[in-house]
Coordinates of N, CA and C and ligand atoms in Angstrom, one line a residue:
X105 N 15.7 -22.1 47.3 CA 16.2 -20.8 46.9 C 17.2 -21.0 45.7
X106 N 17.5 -20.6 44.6 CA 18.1 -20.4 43.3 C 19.6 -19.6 43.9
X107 N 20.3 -20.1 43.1 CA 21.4 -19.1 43.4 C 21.7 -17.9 43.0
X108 N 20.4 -17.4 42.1 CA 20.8 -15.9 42.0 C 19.3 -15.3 42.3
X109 N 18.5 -16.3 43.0 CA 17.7 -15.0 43.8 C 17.3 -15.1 45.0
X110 N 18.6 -14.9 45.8 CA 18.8 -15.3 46.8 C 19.4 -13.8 47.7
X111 N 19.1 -12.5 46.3 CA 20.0 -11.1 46.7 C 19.7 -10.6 48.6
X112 N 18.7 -11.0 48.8 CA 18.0 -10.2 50.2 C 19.1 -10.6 51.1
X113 N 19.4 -11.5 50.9 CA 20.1 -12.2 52.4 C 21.6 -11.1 52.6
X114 N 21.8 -10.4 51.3 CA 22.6 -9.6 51.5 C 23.0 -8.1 51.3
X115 N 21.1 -7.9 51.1 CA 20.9 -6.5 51.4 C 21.5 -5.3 52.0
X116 N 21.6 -6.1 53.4 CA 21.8 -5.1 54.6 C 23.8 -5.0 54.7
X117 N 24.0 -6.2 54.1 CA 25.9 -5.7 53.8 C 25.7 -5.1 53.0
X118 N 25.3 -5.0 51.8 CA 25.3 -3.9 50.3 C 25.5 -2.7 51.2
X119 N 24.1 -2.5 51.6 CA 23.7 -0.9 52.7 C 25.1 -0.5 53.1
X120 N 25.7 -1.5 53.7 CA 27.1 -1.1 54.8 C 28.3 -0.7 53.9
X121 N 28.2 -1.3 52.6 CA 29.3 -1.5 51.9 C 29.2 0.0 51.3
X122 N 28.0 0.5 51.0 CA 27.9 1.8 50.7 C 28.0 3.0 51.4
X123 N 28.0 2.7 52.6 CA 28.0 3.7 53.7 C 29.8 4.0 53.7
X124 N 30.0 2.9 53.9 CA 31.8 2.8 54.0 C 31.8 3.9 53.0
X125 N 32.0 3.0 51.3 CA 32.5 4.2 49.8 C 32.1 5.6 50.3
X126 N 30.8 5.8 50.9 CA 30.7 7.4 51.4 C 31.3 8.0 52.9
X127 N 32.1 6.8 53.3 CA 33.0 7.1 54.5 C 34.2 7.8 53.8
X128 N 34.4 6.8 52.8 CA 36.1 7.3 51.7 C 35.7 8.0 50.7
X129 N 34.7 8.7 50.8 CA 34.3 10.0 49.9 C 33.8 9.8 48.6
X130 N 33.7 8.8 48.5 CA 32.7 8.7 46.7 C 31.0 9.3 47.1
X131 N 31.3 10.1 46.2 CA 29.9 11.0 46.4 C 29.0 10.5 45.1
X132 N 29.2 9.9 44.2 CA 29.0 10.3 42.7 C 27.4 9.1 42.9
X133 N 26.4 10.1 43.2 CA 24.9 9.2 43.4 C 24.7 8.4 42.1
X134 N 25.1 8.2 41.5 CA 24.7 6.9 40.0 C 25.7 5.7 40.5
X135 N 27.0 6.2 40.8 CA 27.6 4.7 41.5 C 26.9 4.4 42.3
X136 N 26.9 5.4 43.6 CA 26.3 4.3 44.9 C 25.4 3.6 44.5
X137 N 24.2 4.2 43.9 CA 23.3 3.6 43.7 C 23.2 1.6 42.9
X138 N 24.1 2.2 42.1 CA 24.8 0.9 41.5 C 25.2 0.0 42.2
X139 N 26.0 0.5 43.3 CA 27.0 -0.4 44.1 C 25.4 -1.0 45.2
X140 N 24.5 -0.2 45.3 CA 23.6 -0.8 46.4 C 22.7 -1.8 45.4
X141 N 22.6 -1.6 44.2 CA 21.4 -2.4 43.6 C 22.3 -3.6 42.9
X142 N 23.6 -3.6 42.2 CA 24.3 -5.0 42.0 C 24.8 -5.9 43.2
X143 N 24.2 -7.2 42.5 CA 24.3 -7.8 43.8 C 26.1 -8.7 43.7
X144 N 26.9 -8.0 44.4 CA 28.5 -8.7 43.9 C 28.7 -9.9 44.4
X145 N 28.2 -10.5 45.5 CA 28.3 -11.7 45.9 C 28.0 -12.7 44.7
X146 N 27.1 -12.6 43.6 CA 26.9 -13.6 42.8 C 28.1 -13.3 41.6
X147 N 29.1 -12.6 42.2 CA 30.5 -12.6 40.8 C 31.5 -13.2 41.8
X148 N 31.0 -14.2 42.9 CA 32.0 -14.7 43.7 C 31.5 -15.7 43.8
X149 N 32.5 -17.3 44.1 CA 32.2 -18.3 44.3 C 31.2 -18.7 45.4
X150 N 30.1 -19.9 45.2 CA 29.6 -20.2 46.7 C 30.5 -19.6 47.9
X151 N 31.2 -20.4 48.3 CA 32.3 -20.6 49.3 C 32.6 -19.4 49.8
X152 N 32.7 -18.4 48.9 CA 33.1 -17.0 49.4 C 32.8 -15.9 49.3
X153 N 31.0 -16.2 48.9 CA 30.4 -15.0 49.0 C 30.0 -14.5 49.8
X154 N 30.4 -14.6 51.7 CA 30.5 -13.7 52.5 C 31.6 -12.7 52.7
X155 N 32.8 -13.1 52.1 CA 33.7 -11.8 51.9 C 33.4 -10.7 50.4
X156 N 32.2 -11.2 49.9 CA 32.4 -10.1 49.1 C 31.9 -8.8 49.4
X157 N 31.5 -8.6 50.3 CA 31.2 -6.9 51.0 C 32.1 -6.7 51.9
X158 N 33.0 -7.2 51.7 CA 34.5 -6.4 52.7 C 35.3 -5.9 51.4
X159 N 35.5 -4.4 52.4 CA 36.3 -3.5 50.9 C 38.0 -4.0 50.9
X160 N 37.9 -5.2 50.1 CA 39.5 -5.7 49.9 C 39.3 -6.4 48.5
X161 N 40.5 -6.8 48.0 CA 40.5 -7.2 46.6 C 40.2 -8.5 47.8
X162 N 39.9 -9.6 46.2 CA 39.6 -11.2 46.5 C 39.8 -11.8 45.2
X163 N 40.5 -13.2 45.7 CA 41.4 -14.2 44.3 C 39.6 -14.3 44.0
X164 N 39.8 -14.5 42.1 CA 39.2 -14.7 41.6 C 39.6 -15.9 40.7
X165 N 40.4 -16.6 41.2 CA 41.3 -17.7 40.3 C 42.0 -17.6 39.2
X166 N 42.6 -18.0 38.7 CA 43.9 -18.2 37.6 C 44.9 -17.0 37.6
X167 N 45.0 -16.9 39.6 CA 46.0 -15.5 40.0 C 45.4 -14.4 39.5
X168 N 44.2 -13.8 39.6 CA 43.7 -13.1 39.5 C 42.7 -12.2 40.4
X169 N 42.2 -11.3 40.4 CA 41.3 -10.6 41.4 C 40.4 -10.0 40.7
X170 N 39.3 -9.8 42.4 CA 38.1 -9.0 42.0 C 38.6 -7.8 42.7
X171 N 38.6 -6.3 41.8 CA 39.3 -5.1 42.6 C 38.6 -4.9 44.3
X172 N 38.6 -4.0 44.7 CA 38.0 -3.7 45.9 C 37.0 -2.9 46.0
X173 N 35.7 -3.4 46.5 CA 35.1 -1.9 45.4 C 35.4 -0.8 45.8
X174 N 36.5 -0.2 46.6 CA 36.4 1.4 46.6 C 36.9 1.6 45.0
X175 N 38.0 0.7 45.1 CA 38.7 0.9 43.5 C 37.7 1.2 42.3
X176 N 36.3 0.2 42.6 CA 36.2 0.1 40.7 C 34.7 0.8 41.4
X177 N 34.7 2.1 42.5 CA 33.8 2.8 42.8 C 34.5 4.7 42.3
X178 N 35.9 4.4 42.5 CA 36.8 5.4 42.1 C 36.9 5.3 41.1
X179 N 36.8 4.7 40.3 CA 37.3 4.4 38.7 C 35.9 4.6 38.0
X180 N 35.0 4.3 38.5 CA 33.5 4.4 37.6 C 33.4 5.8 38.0
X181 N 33.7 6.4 39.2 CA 33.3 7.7 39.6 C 33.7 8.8 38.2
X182 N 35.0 8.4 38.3 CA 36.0 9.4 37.1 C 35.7 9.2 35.7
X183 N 34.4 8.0 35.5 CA 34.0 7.8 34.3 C 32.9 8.4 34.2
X184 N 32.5 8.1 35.0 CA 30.8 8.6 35.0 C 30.8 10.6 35.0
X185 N 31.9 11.1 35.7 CA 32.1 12.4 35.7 C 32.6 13.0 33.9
X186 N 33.3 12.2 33.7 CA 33.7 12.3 32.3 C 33.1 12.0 30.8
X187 N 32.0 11.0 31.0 CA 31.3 10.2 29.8 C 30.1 9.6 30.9
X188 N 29.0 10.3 31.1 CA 28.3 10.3 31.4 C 27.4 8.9 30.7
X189 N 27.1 8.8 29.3 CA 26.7 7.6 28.4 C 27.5 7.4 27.5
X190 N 27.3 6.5 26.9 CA 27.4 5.9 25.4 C 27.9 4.5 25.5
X191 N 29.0 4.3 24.6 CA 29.4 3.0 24.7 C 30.6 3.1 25.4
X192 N 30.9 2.0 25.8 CA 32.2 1.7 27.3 C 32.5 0.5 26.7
X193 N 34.1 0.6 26.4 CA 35.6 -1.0 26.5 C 35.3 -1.3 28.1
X194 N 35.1 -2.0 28.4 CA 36.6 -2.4 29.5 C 37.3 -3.3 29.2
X195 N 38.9 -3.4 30.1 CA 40.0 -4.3 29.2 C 39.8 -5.0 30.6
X196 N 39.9 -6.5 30.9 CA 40.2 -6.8 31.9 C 38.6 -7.4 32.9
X197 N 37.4 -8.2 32.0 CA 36.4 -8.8 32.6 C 36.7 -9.2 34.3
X198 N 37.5 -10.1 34.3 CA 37.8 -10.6 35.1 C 36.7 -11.4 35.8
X199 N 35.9 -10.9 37.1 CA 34.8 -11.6 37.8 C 33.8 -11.2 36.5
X200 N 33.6 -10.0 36.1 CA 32.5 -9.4 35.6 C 31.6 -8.7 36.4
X201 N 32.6 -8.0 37.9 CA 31.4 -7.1 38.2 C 31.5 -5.9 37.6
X202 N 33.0 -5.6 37.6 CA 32.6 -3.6 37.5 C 31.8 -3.3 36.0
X203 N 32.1 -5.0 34.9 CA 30.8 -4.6 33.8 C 29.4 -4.4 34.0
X204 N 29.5 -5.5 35.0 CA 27.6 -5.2 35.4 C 27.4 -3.7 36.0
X205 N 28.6 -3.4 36.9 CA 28.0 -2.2 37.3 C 27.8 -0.9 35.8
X206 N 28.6 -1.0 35.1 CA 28.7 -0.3 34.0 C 27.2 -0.5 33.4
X207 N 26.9 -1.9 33.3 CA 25.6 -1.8 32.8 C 24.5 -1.4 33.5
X208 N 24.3 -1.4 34.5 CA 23.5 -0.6 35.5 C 23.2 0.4 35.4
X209 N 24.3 1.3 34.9 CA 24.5 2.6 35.1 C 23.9 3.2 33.6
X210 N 23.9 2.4 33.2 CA 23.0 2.6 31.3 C 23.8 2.5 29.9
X211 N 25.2 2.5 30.2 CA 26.5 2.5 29.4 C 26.1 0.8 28.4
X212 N 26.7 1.7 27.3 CA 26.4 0.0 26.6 C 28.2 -0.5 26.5
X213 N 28.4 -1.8 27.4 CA 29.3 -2.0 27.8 C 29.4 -3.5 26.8
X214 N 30.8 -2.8 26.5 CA 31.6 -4.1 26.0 C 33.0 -4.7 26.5
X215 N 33.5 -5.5 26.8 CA 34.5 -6.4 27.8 C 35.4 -7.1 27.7
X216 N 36.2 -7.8 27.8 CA 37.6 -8.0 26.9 C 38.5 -8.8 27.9
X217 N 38.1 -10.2 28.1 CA 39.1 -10.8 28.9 C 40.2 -11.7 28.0
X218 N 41.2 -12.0 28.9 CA 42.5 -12.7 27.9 C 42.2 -14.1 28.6
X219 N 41.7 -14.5 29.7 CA 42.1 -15.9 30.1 C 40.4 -17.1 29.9
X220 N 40.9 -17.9 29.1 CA 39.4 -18.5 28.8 C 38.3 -19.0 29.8
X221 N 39.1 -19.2 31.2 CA 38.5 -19.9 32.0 C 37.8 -18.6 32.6
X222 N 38.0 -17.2 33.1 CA 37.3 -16.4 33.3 C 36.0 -16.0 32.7
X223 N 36.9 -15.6 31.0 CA 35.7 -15.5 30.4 C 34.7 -16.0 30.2
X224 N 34.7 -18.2 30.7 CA 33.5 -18.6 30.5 C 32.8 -18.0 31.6
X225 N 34.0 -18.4 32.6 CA 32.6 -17.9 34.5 C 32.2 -16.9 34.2
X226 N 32.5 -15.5 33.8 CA 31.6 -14.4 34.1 C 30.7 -14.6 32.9
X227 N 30.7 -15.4 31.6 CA 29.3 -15.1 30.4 C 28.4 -15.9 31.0
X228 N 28.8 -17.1 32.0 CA 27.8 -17.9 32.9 C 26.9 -17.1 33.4
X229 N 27.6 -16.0 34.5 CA 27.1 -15.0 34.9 C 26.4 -14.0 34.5
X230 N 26.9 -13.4 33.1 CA 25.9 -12.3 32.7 C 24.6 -13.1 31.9
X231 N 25.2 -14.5 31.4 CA 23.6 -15.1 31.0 C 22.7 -15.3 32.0
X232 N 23.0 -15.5 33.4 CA 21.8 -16.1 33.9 C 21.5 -15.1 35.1
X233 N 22.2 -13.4 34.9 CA 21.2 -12.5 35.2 C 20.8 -11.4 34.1
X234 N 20.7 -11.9 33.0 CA 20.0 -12.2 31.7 C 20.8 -10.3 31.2
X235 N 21.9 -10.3 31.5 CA 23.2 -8.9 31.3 C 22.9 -8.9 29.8
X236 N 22.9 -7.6 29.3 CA 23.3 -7.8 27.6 C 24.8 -7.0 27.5
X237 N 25.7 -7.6 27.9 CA 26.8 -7.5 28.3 C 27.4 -8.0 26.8
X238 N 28.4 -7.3 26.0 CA 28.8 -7.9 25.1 C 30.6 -8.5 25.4
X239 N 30.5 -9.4 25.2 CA 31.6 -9.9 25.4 C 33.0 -10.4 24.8
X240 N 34.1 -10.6 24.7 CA 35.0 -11.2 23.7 C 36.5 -11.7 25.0
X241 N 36.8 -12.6 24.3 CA 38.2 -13.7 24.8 C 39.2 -13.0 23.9
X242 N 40.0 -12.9 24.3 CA 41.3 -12.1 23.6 C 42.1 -10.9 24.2
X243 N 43.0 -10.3 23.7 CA 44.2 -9.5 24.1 C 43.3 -8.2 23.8
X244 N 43.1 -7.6 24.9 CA 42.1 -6.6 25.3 C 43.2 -5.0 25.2
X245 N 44.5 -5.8 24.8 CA 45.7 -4.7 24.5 C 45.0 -3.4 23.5
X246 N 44.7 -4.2 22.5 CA 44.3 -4.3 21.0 C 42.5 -3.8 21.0
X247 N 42.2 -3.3 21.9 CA 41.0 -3.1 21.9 C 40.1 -3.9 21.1
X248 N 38.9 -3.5 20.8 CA 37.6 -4.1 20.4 C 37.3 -3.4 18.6
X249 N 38.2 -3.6 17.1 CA 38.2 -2.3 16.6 C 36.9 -2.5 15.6
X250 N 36.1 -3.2 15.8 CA 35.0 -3.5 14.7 C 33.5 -2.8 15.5
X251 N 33.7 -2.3 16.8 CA 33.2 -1.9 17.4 C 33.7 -0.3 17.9
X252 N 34.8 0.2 18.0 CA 35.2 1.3 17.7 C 35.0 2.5 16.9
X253 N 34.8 3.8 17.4 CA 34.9 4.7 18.9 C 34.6 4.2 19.7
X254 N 34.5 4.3 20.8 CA 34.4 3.7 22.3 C 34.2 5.8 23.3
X255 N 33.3 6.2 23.5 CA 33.3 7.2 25.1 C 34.2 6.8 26.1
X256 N 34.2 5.3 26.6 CA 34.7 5.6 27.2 C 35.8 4.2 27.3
X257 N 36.9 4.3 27.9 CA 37.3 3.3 27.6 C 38.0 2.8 29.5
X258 N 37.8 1.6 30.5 CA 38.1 2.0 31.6 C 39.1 0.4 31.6
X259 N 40.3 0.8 31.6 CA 41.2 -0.4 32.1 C 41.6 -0.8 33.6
X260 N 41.3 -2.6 33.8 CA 41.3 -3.1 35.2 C 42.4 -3.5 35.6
X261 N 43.4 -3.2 34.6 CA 44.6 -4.1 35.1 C 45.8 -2.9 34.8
X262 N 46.8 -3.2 35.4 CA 48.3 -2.0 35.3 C 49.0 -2.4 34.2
X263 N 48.5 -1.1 33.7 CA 50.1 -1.0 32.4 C 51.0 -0.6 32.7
X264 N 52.3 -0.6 31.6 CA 53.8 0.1 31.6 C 53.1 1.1 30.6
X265 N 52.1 1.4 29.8 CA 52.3 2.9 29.0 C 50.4 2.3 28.7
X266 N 50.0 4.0 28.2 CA 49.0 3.4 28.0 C 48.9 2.8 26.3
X267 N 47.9 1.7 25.9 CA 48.3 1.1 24.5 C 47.8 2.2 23.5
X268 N 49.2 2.4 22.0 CA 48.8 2.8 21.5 C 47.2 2.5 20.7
X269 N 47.3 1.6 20.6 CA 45.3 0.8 19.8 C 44.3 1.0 20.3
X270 N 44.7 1.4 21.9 CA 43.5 1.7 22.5 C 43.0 2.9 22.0
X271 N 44.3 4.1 22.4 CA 43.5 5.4 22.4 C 43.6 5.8 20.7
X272 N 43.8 5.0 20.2 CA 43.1 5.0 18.6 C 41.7 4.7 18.3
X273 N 41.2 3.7 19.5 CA 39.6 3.6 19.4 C 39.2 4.3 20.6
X274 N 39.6 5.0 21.0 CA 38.7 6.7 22.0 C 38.2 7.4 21.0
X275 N 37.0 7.8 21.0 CA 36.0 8.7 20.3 C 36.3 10.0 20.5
X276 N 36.1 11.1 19.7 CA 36.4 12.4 20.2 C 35.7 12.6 21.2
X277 N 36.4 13.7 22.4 CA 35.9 13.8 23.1 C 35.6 12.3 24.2
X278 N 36.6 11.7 24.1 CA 36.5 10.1 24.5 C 37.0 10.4 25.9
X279 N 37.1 9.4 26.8 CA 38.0 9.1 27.9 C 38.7 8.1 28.1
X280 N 39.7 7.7 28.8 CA 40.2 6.5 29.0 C 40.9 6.6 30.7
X281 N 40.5 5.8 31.5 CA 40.7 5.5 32.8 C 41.9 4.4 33.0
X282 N 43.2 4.7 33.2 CA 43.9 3.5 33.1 C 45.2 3.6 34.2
X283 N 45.2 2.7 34.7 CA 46.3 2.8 35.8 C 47.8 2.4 35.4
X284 N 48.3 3.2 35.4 CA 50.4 3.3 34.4 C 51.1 3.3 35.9
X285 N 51.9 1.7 35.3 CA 52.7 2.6 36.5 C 53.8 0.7 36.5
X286 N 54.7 0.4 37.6 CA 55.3 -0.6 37.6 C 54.4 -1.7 37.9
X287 N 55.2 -2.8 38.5 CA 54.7 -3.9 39.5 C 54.2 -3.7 40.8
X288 N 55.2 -2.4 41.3 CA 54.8 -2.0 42.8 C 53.4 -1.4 42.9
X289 N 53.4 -0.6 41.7 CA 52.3 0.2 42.2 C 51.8 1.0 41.1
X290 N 50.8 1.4 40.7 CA 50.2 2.5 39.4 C 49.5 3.8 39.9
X291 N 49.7 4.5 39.0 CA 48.8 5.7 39.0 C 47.8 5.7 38.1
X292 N 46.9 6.2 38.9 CA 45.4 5.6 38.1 C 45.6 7.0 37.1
X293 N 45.2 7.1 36.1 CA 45.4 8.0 34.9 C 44.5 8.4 34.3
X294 N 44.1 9.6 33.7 CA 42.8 9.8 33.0 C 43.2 10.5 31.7
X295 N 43.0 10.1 30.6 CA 43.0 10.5 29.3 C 42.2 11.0 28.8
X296 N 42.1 12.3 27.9 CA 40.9 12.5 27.7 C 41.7 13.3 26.2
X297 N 40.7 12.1 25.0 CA 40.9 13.4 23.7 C 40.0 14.3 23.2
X298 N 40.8 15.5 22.9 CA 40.1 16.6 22.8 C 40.8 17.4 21.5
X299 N 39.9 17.5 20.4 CA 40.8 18.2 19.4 C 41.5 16.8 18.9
X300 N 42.6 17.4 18.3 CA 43.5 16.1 17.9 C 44.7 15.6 19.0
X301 N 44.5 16.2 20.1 CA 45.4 15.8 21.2 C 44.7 15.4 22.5
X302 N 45.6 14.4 23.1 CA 45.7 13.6 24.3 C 46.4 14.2 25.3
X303 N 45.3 14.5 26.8 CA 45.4 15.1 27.7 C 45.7 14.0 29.0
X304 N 47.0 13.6 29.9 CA 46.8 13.0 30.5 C 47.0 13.5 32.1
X305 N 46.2 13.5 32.8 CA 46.1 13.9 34.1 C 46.6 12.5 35.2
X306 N 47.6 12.6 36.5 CA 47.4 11.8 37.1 C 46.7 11.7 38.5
X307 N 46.2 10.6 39.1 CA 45.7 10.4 40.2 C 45.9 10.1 41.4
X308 N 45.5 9.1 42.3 CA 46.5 8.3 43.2 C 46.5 6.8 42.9
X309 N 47.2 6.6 43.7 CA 48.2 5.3 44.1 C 47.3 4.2 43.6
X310 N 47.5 3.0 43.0 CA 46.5 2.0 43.1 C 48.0 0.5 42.8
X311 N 47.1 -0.9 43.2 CA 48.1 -1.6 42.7 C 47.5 -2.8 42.0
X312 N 47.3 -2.9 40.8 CA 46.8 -3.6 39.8 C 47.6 -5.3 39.7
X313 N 46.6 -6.2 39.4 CA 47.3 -7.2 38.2 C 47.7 -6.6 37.1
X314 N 48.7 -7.4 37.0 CA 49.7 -6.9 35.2 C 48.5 -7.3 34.2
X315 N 48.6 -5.8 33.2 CA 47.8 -5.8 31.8 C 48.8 -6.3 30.8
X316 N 48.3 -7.9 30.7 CA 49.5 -8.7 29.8 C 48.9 -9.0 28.0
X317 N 50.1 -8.5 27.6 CA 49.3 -8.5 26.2 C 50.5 -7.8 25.2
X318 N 50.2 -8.0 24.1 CA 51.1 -7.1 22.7 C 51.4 -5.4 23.1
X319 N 50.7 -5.1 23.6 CA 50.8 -3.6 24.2 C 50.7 -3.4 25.2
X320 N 51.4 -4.5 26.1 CA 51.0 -4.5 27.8 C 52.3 -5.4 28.2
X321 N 52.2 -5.7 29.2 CA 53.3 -6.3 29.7 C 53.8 -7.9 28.9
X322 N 54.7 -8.8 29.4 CA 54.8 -9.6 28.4 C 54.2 -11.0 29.8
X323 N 53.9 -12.1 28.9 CA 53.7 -13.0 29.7 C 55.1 -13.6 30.5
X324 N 54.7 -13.7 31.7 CA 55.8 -15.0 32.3 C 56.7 -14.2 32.6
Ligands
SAH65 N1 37.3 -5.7 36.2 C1 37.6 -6.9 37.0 C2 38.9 -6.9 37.6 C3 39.7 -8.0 37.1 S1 41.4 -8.1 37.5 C4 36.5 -7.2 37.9 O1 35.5 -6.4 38.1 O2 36.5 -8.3 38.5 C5 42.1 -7.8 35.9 C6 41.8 -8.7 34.8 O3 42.4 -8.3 33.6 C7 42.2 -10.2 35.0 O4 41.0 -11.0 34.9 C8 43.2 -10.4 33.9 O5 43.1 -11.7 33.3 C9 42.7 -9.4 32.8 N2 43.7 -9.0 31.8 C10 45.1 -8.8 32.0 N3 45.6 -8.4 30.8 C11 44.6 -8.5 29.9 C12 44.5 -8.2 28.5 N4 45.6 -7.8 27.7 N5 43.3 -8.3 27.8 C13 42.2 -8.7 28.5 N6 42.2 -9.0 29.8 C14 43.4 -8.8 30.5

């Protein structure tokens, strides 16, 4: 058996994992569907790819995490309702699932990790389930600007404000998904420009790794 086509054995958690999200009210039929057809266990190590259909965050190494999926089921939800296609930032690769799910969903998704040793594991990952996942190593503060407008732009990690460079590369009529808020805790946030002004709505509770960077928290 290969290590990535090996999805069946964990079919029937997917099923479960989906039933849960529609226990905690994600209705939005292009996620589930997503959430039932990516297979998340392969953005987790051998060793612990039986916890990856329990709805909890999980170390993903170098002090870091894979969200939970209700989280990056709520967060895709509020994108998908907002920027239905085009092209998608995310700041914050991390494992590389919630990009694959992005890609799933039809979004031409670009990615943006700061720490090198993630970013090799997850391009391991999107090459050898052959993802056309575009990628980059660097301060994901500062967006992506050679690739900019951006529809949609969805950040995985907690800021102190949202970065001004980002919502410089939001498209009209853009969005941006981003959780503001301290160390204790963020408010997931939704930006939306319209006209020449920025609309910010807030959400609920969420508690992020620090978004560390030139327009983000400071290291250390
Ligand atoms: N979306 C991820 C969740 C990762 S946790 C997933 O699906 O697994 C947040 C990630 O943001 C971490 O990997 C962290 O290293 C990264 N990060 C924090 N600050 C960043 C920055 N300024 N630029 C890019 N990535 C950043």
């Amino acid at each position: 058996m290969s290590e990535y086509g090996n999805g069946s054995l964990y079919t029937e958690r997917r099923y479960e994992m989906v039933e849960q999200l529609k226990r905690y009210g994600i209705t939005n039929t292009r996620v589930l569907e997503a959430f039932l057809s990516v297979e998340r266990h392969l953005f987790f190590d051998h060793e612990n790819r039986d916890a990856a259909y329990d709805d909890c965050a999980f170390p993903i190494g170098c002090g870091q995490t894979i969200s939970q999926p209700y989280t990056v089921a709520y967060m895709t939800s509020m994108l998908s309702e907002r920027c239905p296609s085009g092209k998608v930032l995310e700041i914050g690769t991390g494992s590389g699932y919630q990009a694959a799910i992005l890609d799933y969903m039809g979004y031409s998704v670009y990615t943006v990790e700061r720490i090198p040793e993630l970013f090799r594991r997850s391009s391991a990952i999107f090459g050898a389930l052959d993802l056309k996942i575009h990628q980059r190593l660097g301060d994901g503060t500062l967006g992506w600007e050679d690739e900019a407008p951006f529809n949609g732009i969805i950040v995985t990690a907690g800021a102190p404000d949202p970065p001004p460079t980002l919502l410089e590369q939001l498209a009209e009529d853009g969005v941006m998904i981003i959780p503001i808020g301290g160390s204790a805790g963020q408010r997931m946030t939704v930006i939306t420009r319209d006209a020449d002004a920025l609309r910010h709505e807030g959400f609920h509770a969420f508690a992020f790794v620090p978004l560390i960077g030139r327009e983000g928290w400071r290291d250390g």
